[in-house]
Short mmCIF file of C-alpha atoms in Angstrom, two decimals:
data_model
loop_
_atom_site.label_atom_id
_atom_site.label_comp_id
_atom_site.label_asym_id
_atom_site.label_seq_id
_atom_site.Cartn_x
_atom_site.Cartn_y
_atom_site.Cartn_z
CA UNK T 1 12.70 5.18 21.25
CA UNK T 2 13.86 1.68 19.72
CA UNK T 3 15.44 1.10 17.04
CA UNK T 4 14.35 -0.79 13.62
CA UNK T 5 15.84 -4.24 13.36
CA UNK T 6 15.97 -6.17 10.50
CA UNK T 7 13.31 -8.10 11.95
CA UNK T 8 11.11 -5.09 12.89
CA UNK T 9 11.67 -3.99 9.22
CA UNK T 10 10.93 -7.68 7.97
CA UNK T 11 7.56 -6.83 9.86
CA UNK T 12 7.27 -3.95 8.64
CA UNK T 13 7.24 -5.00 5.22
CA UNK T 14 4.58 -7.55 5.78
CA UNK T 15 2.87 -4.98 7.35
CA UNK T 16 3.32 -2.41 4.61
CA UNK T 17 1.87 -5.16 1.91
CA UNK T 18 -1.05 -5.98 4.04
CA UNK T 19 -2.20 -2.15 3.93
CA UNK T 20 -1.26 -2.07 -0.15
CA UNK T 21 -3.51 -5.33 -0.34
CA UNK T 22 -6.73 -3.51 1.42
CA UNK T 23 -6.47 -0.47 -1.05
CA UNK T 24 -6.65 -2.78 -3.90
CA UNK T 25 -2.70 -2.07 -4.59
CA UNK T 26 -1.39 -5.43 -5.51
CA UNK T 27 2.07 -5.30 -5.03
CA UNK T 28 4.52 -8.17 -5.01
CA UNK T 29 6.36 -8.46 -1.20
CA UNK T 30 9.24 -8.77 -2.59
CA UNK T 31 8.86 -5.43 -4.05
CA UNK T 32 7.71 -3.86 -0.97
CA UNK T 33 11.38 -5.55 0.56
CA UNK T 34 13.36 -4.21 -2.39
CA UNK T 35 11.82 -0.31 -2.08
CA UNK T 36 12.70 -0.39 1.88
CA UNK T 37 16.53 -2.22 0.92
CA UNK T 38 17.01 0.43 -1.80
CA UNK T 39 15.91 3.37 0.80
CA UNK T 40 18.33 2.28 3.05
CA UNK T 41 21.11 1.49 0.49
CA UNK T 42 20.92 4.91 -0.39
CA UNK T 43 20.41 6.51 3.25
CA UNK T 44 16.66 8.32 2.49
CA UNK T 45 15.30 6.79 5.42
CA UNK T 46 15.18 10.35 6.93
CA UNK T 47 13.97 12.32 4.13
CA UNK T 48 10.18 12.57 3.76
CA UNK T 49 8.75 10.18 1.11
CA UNK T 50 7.32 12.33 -1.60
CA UNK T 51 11.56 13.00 -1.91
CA UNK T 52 12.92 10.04 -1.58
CA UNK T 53 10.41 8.24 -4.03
CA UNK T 54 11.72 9.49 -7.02
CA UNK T 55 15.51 8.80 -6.14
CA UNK T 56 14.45 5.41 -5.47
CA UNK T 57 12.85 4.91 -8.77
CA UNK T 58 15.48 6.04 -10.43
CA UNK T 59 17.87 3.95 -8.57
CA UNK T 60 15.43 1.09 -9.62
CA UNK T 61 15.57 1.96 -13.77
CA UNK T 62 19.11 2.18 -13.22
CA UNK T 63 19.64 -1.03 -11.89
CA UNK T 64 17.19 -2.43 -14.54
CA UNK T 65 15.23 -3.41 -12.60
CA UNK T 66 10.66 -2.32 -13.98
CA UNK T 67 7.83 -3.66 -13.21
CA UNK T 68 5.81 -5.48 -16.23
CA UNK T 69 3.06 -4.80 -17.09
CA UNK T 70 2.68 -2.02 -14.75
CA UNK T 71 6.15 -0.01 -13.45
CA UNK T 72 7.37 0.61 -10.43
CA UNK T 73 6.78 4.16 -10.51
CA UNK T 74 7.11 7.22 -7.90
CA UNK T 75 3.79 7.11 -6.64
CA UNK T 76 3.84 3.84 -5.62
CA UNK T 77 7.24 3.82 -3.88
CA UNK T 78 5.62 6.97 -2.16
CA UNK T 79 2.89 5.14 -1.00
CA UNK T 80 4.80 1.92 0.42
CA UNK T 81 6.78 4.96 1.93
CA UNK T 82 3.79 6.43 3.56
CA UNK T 83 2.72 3.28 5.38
CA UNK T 84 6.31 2.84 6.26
CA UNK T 85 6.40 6.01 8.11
CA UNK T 86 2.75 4.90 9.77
CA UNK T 87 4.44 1.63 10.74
CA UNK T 88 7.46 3.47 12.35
CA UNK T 89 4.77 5.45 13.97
CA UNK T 90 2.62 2.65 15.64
CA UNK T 91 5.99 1.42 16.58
CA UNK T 92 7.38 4.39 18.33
CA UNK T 93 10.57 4.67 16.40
CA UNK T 94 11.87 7.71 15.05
CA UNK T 95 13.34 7.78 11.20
CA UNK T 96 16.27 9.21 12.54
CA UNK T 97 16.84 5.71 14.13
CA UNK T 98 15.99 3.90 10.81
#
């Protein structure tokens, strides 16, 4: 298995939006960068995303940092989690190498 480098996770971000975009989730990329930053600032790449979400949002309100007019809430940190782990997936790297 590989391993993610920045540039794979640069990627993946991209890649991430592009799926948000075809939902009809419109996202900022930079907010798609700062979710994946944050999970990795706080080592949650391994945990499964339904946990991780809400530690990241929190993280996020504590940093004062909310999305306007809509927040940044769990659900959609879950979701750019989700494609994240589909990403990884397609990739062939393991979260344990995240």
């Amino acid at each position: 298995m590989s391993k993610l480098t920045p540039e794979l996770l640069t990627e993946c971000a991209e890649w991430v939006w592009e799926q948000l975009q075809e939902e009809g989730v419109y996202l900022a990329g930079e907010v798609v960068d700062l979710i994946l930053a944050v999970e990795r600032e706080l080592g949650l790449q391994s945990s499964a995303p339904a946990e991780s979400a809400p530690r990241i949002e929190q993280e996020l309100l504590d940093r004062g940092i909310a999305g306007n007019p809509n927040p940044i809430g769990a659900n959609i940190i879950r979701t750019v989690l989700e494609w994240e782990d589909e990403f990884l997936g397609l990739a062939g790297i393991a979260r344990a190498d995240c």
